Tab-separated table of C-alpha atoms and ligand atoms in Angstrom:
chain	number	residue	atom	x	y	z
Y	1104	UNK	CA	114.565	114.232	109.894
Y	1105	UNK	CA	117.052	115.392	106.913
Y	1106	UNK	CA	117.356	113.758	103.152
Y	1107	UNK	CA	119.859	111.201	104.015
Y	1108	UNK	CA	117.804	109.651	106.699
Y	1109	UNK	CA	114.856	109.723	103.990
Y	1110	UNK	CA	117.074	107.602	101.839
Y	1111	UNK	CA	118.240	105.434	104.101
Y	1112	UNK	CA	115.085	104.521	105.569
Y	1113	UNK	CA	113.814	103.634	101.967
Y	1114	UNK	CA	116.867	101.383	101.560
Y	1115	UNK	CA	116.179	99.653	105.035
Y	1116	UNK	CA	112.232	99.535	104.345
Y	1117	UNK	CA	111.609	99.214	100.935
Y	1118	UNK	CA	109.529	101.913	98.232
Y	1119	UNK	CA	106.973	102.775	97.946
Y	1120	UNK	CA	106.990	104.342	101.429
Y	1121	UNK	CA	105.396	106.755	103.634
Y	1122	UNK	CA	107.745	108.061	106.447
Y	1123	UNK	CA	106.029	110.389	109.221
Y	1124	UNK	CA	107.882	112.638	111.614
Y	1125	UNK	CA	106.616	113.399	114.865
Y	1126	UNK	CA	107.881	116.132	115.519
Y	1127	UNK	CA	106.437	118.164	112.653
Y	1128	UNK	CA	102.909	116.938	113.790
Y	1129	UNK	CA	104.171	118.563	117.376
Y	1130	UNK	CA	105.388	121.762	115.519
Y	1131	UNK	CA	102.014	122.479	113.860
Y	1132	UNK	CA	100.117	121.540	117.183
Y	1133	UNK	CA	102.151	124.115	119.323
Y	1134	UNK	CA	101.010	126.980	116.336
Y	1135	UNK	CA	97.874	125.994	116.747
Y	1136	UNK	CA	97.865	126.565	120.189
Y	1137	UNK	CA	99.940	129.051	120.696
Y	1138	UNK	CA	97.656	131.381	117.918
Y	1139	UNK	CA	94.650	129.834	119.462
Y	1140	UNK	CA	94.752	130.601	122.765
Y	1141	UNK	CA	91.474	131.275	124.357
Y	1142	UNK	CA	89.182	128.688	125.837
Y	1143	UNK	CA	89.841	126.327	122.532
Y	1144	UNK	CA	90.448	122.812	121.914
Y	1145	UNK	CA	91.842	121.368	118.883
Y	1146	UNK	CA	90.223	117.874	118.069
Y	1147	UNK	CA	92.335	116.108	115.233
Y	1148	UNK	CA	90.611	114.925	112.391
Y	1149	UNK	CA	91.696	111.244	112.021
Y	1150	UNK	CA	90.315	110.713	108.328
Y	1151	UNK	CA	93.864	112.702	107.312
Y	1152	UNK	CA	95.901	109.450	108.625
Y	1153	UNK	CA	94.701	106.992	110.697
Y	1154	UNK	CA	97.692	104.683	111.835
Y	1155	UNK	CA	97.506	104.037	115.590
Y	1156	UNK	CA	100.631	105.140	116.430
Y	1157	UNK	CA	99.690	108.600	115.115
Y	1158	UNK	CA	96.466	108.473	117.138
Y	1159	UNK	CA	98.573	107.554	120.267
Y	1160	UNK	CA	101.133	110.737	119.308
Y	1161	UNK	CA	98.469	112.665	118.862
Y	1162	UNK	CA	96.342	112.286	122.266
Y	1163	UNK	CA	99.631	112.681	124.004
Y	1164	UNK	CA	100.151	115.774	122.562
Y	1165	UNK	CA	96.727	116.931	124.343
Y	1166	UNK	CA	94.496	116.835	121.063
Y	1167	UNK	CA	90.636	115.940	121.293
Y	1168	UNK	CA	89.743	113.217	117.906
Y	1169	UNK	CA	87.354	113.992	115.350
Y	1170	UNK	CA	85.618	111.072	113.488
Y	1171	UNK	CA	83.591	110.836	111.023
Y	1172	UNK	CA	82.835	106.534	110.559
Y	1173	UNK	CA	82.534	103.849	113.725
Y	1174	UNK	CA	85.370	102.570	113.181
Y	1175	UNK	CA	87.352	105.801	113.414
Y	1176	UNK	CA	85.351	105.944	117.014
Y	1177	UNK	CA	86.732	102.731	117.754
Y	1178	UNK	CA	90.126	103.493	116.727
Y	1179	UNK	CA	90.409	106.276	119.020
Y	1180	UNK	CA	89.442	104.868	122.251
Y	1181	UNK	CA	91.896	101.945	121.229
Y	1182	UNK	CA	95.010	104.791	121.000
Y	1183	UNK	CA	93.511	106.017	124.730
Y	1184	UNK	CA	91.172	108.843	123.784
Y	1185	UNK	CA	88.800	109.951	126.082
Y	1186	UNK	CA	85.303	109.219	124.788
Y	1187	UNK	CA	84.747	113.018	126.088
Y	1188	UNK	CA	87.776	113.540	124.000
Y	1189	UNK	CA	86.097	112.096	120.971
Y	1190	UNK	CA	83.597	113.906	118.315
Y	1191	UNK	CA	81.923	112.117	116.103
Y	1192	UNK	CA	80.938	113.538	112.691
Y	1193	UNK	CA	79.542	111.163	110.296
Y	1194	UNK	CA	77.042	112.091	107.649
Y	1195	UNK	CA	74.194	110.051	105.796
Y	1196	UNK	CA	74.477	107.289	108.262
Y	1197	UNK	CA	71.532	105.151	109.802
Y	1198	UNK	CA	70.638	105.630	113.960
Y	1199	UNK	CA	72.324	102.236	114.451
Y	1200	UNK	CA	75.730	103.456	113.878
Y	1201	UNK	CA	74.881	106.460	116.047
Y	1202	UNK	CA	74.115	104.346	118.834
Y	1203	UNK	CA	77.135	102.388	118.572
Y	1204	UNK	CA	79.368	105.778	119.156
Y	1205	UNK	CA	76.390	106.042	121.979
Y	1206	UNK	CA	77.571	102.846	123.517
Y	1207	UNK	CA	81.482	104.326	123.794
Y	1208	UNK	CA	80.138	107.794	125.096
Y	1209	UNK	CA	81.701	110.132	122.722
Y	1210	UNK	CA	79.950	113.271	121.078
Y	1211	UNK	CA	77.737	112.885	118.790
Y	1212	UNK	CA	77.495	115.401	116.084
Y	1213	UNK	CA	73.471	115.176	113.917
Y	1214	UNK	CA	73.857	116.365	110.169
Y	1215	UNK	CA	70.194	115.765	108.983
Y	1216	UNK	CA	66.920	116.269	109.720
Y	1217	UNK	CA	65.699	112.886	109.504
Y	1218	UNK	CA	68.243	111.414	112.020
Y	1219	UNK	CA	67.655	114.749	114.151
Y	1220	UNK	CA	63.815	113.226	114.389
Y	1221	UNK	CA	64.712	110.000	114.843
Y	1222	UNK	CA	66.916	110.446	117.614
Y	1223	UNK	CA	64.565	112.878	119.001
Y	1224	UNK	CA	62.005	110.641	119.552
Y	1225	UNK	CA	64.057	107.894	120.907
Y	1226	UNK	CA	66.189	109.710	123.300
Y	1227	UNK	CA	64.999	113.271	124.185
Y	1228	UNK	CA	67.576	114.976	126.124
Y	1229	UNK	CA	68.759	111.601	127.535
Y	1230	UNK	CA	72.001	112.663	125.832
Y	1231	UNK	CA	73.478	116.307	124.723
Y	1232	UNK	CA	74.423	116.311	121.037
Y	1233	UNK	CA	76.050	118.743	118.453
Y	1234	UNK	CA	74.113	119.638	115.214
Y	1235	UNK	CA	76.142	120.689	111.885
Y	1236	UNK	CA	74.761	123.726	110.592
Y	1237	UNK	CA	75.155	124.063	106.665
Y	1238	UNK	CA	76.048	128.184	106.636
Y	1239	UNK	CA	76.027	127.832	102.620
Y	1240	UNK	CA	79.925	129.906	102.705
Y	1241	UNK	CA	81.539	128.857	99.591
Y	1242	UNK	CA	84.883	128.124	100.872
Y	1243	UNK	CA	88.043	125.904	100.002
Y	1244	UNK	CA	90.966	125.063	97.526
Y	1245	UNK	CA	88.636	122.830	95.360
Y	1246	UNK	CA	84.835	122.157	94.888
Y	1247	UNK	CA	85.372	118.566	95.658
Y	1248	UNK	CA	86.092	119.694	99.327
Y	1249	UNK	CA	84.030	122.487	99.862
Y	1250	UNK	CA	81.356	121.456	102.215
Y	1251	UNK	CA	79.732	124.336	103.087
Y	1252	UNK	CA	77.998	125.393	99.874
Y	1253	UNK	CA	74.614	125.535	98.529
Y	1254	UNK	CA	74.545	122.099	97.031
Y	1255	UNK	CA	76.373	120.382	99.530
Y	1256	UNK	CA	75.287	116.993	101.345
Y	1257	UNK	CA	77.157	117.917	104.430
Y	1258	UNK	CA	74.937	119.135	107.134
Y	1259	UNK	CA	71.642	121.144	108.084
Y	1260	UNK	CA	70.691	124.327	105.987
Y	1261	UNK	CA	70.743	127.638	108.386
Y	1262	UNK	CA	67.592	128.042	106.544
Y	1263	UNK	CA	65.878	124.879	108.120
Y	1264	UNK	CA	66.186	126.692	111.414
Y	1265	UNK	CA	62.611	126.404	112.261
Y	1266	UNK	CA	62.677	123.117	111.259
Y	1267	UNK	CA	65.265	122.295	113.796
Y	1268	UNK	CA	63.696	124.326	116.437
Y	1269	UNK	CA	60.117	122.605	116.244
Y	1270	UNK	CA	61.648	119.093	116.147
Y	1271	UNK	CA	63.760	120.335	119.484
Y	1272	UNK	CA	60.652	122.022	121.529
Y	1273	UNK	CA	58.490	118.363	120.449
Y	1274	UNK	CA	60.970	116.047	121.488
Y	1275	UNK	CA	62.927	117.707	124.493
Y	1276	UNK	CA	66.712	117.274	122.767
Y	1277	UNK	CA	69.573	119.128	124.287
Y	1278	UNK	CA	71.804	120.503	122.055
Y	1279	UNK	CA	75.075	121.134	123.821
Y	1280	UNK	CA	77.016	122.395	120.537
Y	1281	UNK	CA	76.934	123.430	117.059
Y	1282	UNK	CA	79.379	123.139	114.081
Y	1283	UNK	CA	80.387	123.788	111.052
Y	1284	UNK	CA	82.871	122.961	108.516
Y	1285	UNK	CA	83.227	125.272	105.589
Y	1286	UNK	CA	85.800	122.660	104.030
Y	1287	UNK	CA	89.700	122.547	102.959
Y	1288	UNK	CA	92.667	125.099	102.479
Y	1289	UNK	CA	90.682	128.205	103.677
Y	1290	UNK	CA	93.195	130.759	103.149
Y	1291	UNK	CA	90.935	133.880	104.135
Y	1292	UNK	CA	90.704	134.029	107.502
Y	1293	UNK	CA	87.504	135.911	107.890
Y	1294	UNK	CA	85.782	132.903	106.316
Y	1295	UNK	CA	85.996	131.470	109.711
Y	1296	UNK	CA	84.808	134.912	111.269
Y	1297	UNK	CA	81.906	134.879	108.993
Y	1298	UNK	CA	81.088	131.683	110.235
Y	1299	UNK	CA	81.426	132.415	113.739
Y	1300	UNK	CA	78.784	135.397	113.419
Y	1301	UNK	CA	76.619	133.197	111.521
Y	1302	UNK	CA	77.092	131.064	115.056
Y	1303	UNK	CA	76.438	133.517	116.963
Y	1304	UNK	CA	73.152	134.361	115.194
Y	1305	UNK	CA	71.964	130.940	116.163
Y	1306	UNK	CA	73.328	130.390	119.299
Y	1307	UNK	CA	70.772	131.998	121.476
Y	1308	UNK	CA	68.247	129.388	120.269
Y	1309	UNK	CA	69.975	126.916	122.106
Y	1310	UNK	CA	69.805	127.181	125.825
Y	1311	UNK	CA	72.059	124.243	126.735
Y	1312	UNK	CA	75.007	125.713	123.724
Y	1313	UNK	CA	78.506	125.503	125.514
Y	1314	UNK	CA	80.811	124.645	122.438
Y	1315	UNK	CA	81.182	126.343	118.919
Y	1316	UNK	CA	82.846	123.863	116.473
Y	1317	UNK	CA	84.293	125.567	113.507
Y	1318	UNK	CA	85.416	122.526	112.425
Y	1319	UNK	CA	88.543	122.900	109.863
Y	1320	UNK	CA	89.883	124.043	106.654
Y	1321	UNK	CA	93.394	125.268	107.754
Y	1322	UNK	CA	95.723	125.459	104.810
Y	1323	UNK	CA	99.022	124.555	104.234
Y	1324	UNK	CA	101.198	125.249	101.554
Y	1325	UNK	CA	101.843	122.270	98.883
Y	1326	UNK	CA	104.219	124.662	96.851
Y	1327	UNK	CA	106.725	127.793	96.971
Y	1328	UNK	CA	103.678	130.234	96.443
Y	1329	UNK	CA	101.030	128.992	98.569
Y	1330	UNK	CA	101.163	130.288	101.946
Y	1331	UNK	CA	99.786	128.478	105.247
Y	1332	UNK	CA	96.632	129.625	107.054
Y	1333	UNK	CA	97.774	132.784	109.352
Y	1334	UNK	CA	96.429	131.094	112.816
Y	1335	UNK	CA	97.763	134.134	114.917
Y	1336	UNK	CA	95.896	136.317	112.607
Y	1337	UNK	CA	93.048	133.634	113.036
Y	1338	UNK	CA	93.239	133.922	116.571
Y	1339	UNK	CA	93.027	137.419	117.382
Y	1340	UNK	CA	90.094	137.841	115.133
Y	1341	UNK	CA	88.436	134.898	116.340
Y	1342	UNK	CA	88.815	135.841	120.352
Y	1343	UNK	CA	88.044	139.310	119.794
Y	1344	UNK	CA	84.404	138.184	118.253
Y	1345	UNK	CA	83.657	135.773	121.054
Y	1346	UNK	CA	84.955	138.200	123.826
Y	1347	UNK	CA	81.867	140.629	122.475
Y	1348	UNK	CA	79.558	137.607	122.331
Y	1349	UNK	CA	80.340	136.218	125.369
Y	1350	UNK	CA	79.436	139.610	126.923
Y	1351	UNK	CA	76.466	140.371	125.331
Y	1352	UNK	CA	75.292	136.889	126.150
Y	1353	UNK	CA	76.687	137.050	129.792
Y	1354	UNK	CA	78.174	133.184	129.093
Y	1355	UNK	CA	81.611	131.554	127.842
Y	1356	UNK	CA	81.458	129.036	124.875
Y	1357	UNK	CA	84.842	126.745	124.449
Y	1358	UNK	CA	85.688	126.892	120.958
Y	1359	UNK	CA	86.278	123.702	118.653
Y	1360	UNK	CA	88.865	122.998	115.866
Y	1361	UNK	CA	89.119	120.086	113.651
Y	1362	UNK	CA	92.049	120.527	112.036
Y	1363	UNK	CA	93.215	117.524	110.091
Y	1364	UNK	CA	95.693	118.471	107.175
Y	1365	UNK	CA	97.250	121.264	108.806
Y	1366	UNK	CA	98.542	118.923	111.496
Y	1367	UNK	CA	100.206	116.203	109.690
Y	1368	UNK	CA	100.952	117.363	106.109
Y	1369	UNK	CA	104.222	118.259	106.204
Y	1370	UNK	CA	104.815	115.610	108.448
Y	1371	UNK	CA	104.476	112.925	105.526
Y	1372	UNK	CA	106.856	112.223	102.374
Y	1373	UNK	CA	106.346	109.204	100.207
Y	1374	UNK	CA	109.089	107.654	98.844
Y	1375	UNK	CA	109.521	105.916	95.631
Y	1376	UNK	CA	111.725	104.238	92.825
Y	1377	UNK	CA	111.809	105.927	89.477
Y	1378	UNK	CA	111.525	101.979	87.817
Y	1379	UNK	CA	111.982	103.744	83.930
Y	1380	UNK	CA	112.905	107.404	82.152
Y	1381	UNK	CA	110.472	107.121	79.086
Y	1382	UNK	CA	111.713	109.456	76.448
Y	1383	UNK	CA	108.612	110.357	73.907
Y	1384	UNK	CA	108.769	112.675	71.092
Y	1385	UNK	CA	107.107	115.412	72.788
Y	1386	UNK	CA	108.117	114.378	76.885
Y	1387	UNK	CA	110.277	112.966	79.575
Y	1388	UNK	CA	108.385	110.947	81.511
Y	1389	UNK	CA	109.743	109.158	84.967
Y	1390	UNK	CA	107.378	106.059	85.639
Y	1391	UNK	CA	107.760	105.524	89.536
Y	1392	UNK	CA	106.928	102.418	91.152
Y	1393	UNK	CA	103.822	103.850	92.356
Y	1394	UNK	CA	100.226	104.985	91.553
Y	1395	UNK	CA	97.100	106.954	92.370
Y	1396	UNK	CA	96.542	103.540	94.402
Y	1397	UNK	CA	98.702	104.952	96.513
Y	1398	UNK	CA	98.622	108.878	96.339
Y	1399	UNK	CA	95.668	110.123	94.498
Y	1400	UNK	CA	95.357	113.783	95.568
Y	1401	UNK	CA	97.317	114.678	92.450
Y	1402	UNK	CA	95.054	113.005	90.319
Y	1403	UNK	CA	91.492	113.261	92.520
Y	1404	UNK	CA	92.013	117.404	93.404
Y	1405	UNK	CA	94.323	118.491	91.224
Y	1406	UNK	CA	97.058	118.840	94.752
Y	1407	UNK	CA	100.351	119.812	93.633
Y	1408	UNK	CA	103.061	117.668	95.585
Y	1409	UNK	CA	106.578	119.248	95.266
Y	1410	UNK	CA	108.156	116.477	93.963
Y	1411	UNK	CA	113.066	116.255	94.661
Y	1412	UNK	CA	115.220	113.360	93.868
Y	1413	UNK	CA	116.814	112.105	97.125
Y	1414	UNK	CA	119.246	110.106	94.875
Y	1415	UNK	CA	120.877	112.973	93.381
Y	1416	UNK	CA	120.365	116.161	94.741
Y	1417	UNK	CA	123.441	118.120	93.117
Y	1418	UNK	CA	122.275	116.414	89.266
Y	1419	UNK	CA	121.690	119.268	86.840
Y	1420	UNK	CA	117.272	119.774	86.380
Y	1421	UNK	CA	115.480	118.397	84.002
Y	1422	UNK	CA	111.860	118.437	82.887
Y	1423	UNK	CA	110.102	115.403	83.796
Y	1424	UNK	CA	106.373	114.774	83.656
Y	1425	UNK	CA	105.742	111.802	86.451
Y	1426	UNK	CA	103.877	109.045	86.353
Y	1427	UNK	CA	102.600	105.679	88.139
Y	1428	UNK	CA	102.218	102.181	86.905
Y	1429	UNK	CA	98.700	101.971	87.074
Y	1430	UNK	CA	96.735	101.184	83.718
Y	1431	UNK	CA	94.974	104.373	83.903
Y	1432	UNK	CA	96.027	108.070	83.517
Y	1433	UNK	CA	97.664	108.307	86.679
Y	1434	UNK	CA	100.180	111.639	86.222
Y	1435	UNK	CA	101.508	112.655	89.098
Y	1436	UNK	CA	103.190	116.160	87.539
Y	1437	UNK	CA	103.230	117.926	84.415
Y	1438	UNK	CA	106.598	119.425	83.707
Y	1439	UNK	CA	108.578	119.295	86.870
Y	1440	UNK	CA	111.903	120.662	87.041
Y	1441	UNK	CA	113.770	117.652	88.973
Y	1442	UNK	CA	117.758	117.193	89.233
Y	1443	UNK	CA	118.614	114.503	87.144
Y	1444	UNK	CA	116.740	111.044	87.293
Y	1445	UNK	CA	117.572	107.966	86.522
Y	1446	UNK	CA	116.239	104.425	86.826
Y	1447	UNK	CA	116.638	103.350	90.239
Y	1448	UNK	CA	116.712	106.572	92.270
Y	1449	UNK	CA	114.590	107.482	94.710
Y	1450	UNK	CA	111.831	110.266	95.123
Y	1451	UNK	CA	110.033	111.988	97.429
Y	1452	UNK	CA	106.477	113.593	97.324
Y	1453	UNK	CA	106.433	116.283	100.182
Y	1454	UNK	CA	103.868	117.068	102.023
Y	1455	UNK	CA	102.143	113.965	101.566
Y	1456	UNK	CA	101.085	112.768	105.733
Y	1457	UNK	CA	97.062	113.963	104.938
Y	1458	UNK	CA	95.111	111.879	102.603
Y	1459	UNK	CA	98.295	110.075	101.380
Y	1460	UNK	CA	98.225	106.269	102.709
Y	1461	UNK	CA	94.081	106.763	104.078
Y	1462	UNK	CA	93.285	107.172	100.550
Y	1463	UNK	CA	95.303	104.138	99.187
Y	1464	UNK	CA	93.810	101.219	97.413
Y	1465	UNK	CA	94.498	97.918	95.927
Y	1466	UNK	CA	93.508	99.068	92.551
Y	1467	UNK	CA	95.395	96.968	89.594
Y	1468	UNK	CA	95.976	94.392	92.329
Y	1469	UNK	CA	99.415	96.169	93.764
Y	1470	UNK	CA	100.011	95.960	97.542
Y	1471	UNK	CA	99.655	99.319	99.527
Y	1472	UNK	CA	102.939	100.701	100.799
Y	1473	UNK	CA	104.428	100.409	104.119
Y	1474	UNK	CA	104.417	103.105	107.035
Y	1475	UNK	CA	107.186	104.394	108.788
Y	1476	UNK	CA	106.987	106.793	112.109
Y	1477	UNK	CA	110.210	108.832	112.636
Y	1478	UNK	CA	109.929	109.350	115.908
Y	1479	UNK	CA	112.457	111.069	118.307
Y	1480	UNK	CA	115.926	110.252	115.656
Y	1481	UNK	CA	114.794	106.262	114.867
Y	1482	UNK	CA	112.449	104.984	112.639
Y	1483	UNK	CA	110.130	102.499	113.298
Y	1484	UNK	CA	107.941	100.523	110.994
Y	1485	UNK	CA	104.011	100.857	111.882
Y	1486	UNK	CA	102.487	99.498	109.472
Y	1487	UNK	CA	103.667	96.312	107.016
Y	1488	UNK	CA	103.539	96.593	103.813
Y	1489	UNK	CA	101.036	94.509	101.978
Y	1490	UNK	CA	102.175	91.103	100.384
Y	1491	UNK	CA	100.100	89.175	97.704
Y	1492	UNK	CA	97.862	86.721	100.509
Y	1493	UNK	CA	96.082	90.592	101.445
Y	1494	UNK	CA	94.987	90.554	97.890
Y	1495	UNK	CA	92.829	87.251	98.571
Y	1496	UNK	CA	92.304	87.447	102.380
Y	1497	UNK	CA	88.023	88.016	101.660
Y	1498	UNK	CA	87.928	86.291	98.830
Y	1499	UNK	CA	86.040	83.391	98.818
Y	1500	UNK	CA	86.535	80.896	96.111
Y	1501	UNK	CA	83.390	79.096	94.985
Y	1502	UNK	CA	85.375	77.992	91.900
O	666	LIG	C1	87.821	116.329	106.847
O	666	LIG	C2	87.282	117.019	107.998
O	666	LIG	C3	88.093	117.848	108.779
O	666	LIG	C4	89.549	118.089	108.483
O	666	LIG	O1	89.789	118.817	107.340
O	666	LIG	P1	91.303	119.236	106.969
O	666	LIG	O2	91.170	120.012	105.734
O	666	LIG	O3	92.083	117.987	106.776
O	666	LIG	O4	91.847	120.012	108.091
O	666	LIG	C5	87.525	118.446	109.886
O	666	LIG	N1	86.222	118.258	110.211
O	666	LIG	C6	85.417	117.462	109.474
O	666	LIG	C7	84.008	117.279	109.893
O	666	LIG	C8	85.903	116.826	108.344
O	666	LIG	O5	85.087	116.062	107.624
């Protein structure tokens, strides 16, 4: 999918827009495999982007789903999944919802004590589950999506082992994996190693253990500098570690990955209209016809988006800071070098297919943008964009 395409599919659909490409999500799911090779499975974390279509690519690509809500559950056996294809990772939710992934047969994945107990009692070893170990690793791009560290939510503490064990011996439970996810944009691979020993260290507590989840926190890179995470690297550090473990313990483990950004990132751009250049004394600014309603990674983690105008590639660069419509401080970038803008030509935000559209809103009453799949040279629309009756359709007037 080139620039022109871009351009022409925002003239044929409208801005804002998210376009996807298949075969970038394809791309990173071959490097993942081919760096990954032994006894692994990759299972896709849908939370990144959601759209059916993409679930459909993505379990014909040969990709297990991770989910972390009911609905996500649901979603995945309606793209085909196979509920043994199908993890699900949800935190600080009640048994009910558990037993409603139950019902569809998937994995189920216990973060907390209290469920742990719960479930315990109610089910014994009626049905294998995994159990999210907290290994308190300080890892990730950003402290809002670190998950693994001292004063995180996610998961149980590696220090409430005997906790765990007590509540396992009383009740019978049959704990057929464990995982752990460190969080986002790990760049140093022997985060994951560390993690994998800390596995290890556990593992023989668990007689019925046949998968290590390391969940995710593959990187990719958002600008020039940043560099993706080195999965060949990954994977020759990674098999190495379990070939000695799996010899020591006389077993095999299959090894989980969740990645989620890594797989359709670079897939996504978002397209929009530059609606006004705003000279100020001190700045350019370029208000786009857009929002953190829309894309709030900017804005929510500080993500740098590389930012080109599609309209006029060959225009001499400027300095523009950009900016949405939204009544709010909703900067997009601070000082961008873009060729020329000017009202009416269209944007892109690269990189934008993770946590672009999933994390949209309705905020300020705007409509959320329409989705586009490039798939195989043609593009096809996937998802509508909103129009103003979505604004009211749970609304009930009392009035
Ligand atoms: C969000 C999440 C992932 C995916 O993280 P990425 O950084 O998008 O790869 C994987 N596993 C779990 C449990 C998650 O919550």
């Amino acid at each position: 999918m080139i620039d022109s395409e871009l351009l022409m599919m925002a003239k044929e659909f409208g801005t804002p827009l998210y376009v996807y490409n298949t075969e970038s999500i394809q791309t990173q799911f071959q490097k993942l495999k081919q760096g990954l090779k032994k006894n692994t499975r990759f299972f896709y974390a849908c939370k990144a982007l959601s759209n059916i279509n993409i679930l459909k690519y993505i379990n014909k690509l040969g990709a297990g789903l991770d989910c972390v809500s009911i609905n996500e559950v649901h979603l995945g056996i309606k793209a085909g999944f196979e509920p043994q294809n199908i993890l699900f990772t949800p935190n600080c939710i009640d048994l009910a919802e558990i037993e409603a992934a139950m019902a569809f047969g998937v994995h189920i994945n216990i973060d907390n004590i209290s469920i742990l107990e719960q479930f315990g009692n109610k089910y014994a070893g009626s049905y294998p589950i995994f159990i999210r170990i907290n290994p308190h690793i300080f890892a990730g791009g950003n402290y809002k999506i670190s998950t693994g560290h001292i004063d995180s939510k996610f998961g149980i503490s590696i220090h409430q082992m005997r906790h765990i064990e007590r509540i396992i011996k009383s009740t019978g439970i049959r704990v057929e994996g464990l995982h752990m996810h460190t969080g986002s944009e790990i760049k140093d691979v022997e985060v994951f190693v560390q993690g994998l020993e800390i596995m290890f260290e556990l593992a023989s507590q668990f007689p019925d253990l046949k998968y290590l989840d390391m969940g995710s926190g593959f990187k990719v890179p958002y600008s020039d500098e940043e560099i993706a995470t080195d999965v060949a690297l990954l994977g020759k550090k990674v098999s190495k570690a379990i070939e000695t473990f799996e010899k020591e313990q006389n077993k095999s483990f299959e090894l989980w990955f969740e990645p989620g950004k890594y797989l359709v990132s670079e897939s996504g751009s978002f397209l929009v209209k530059a609606n006004v250049i705003k000279q100020t004394t001190a700045t350019v600014f370029v208000g786009v016809n857009s929002g953190f309603n829309h894309l709030i990674r900017p804005m929510f983690y500080d993500a740098y988006h590389k930012i080109e105008n599609l309209s006029n590639p060959k225009g001499n660069q400027r300095i523009y800071t950009v900016v949405g419509n939204i009544c709010e401080t909703d900067t997009f970038a601070w000082d961008r070098k873009i060729n020329e803008v000017r009202e009416n030509d269209i944007l892109v935000f690269r990189n934008a297919g993770a946590y672009g559209f999933e994390m949209s809103s309705n905020f300020n009453s705007r409509l959320k943008p329409a989705e586009v799949m490039w798939h195989e040279g043609k593009p096809h629309l996937i998802r509508k964009r909103d129009v103003f009756e979505d604004l009211l359709r749970n609304q009930v007037e009392v009035l």
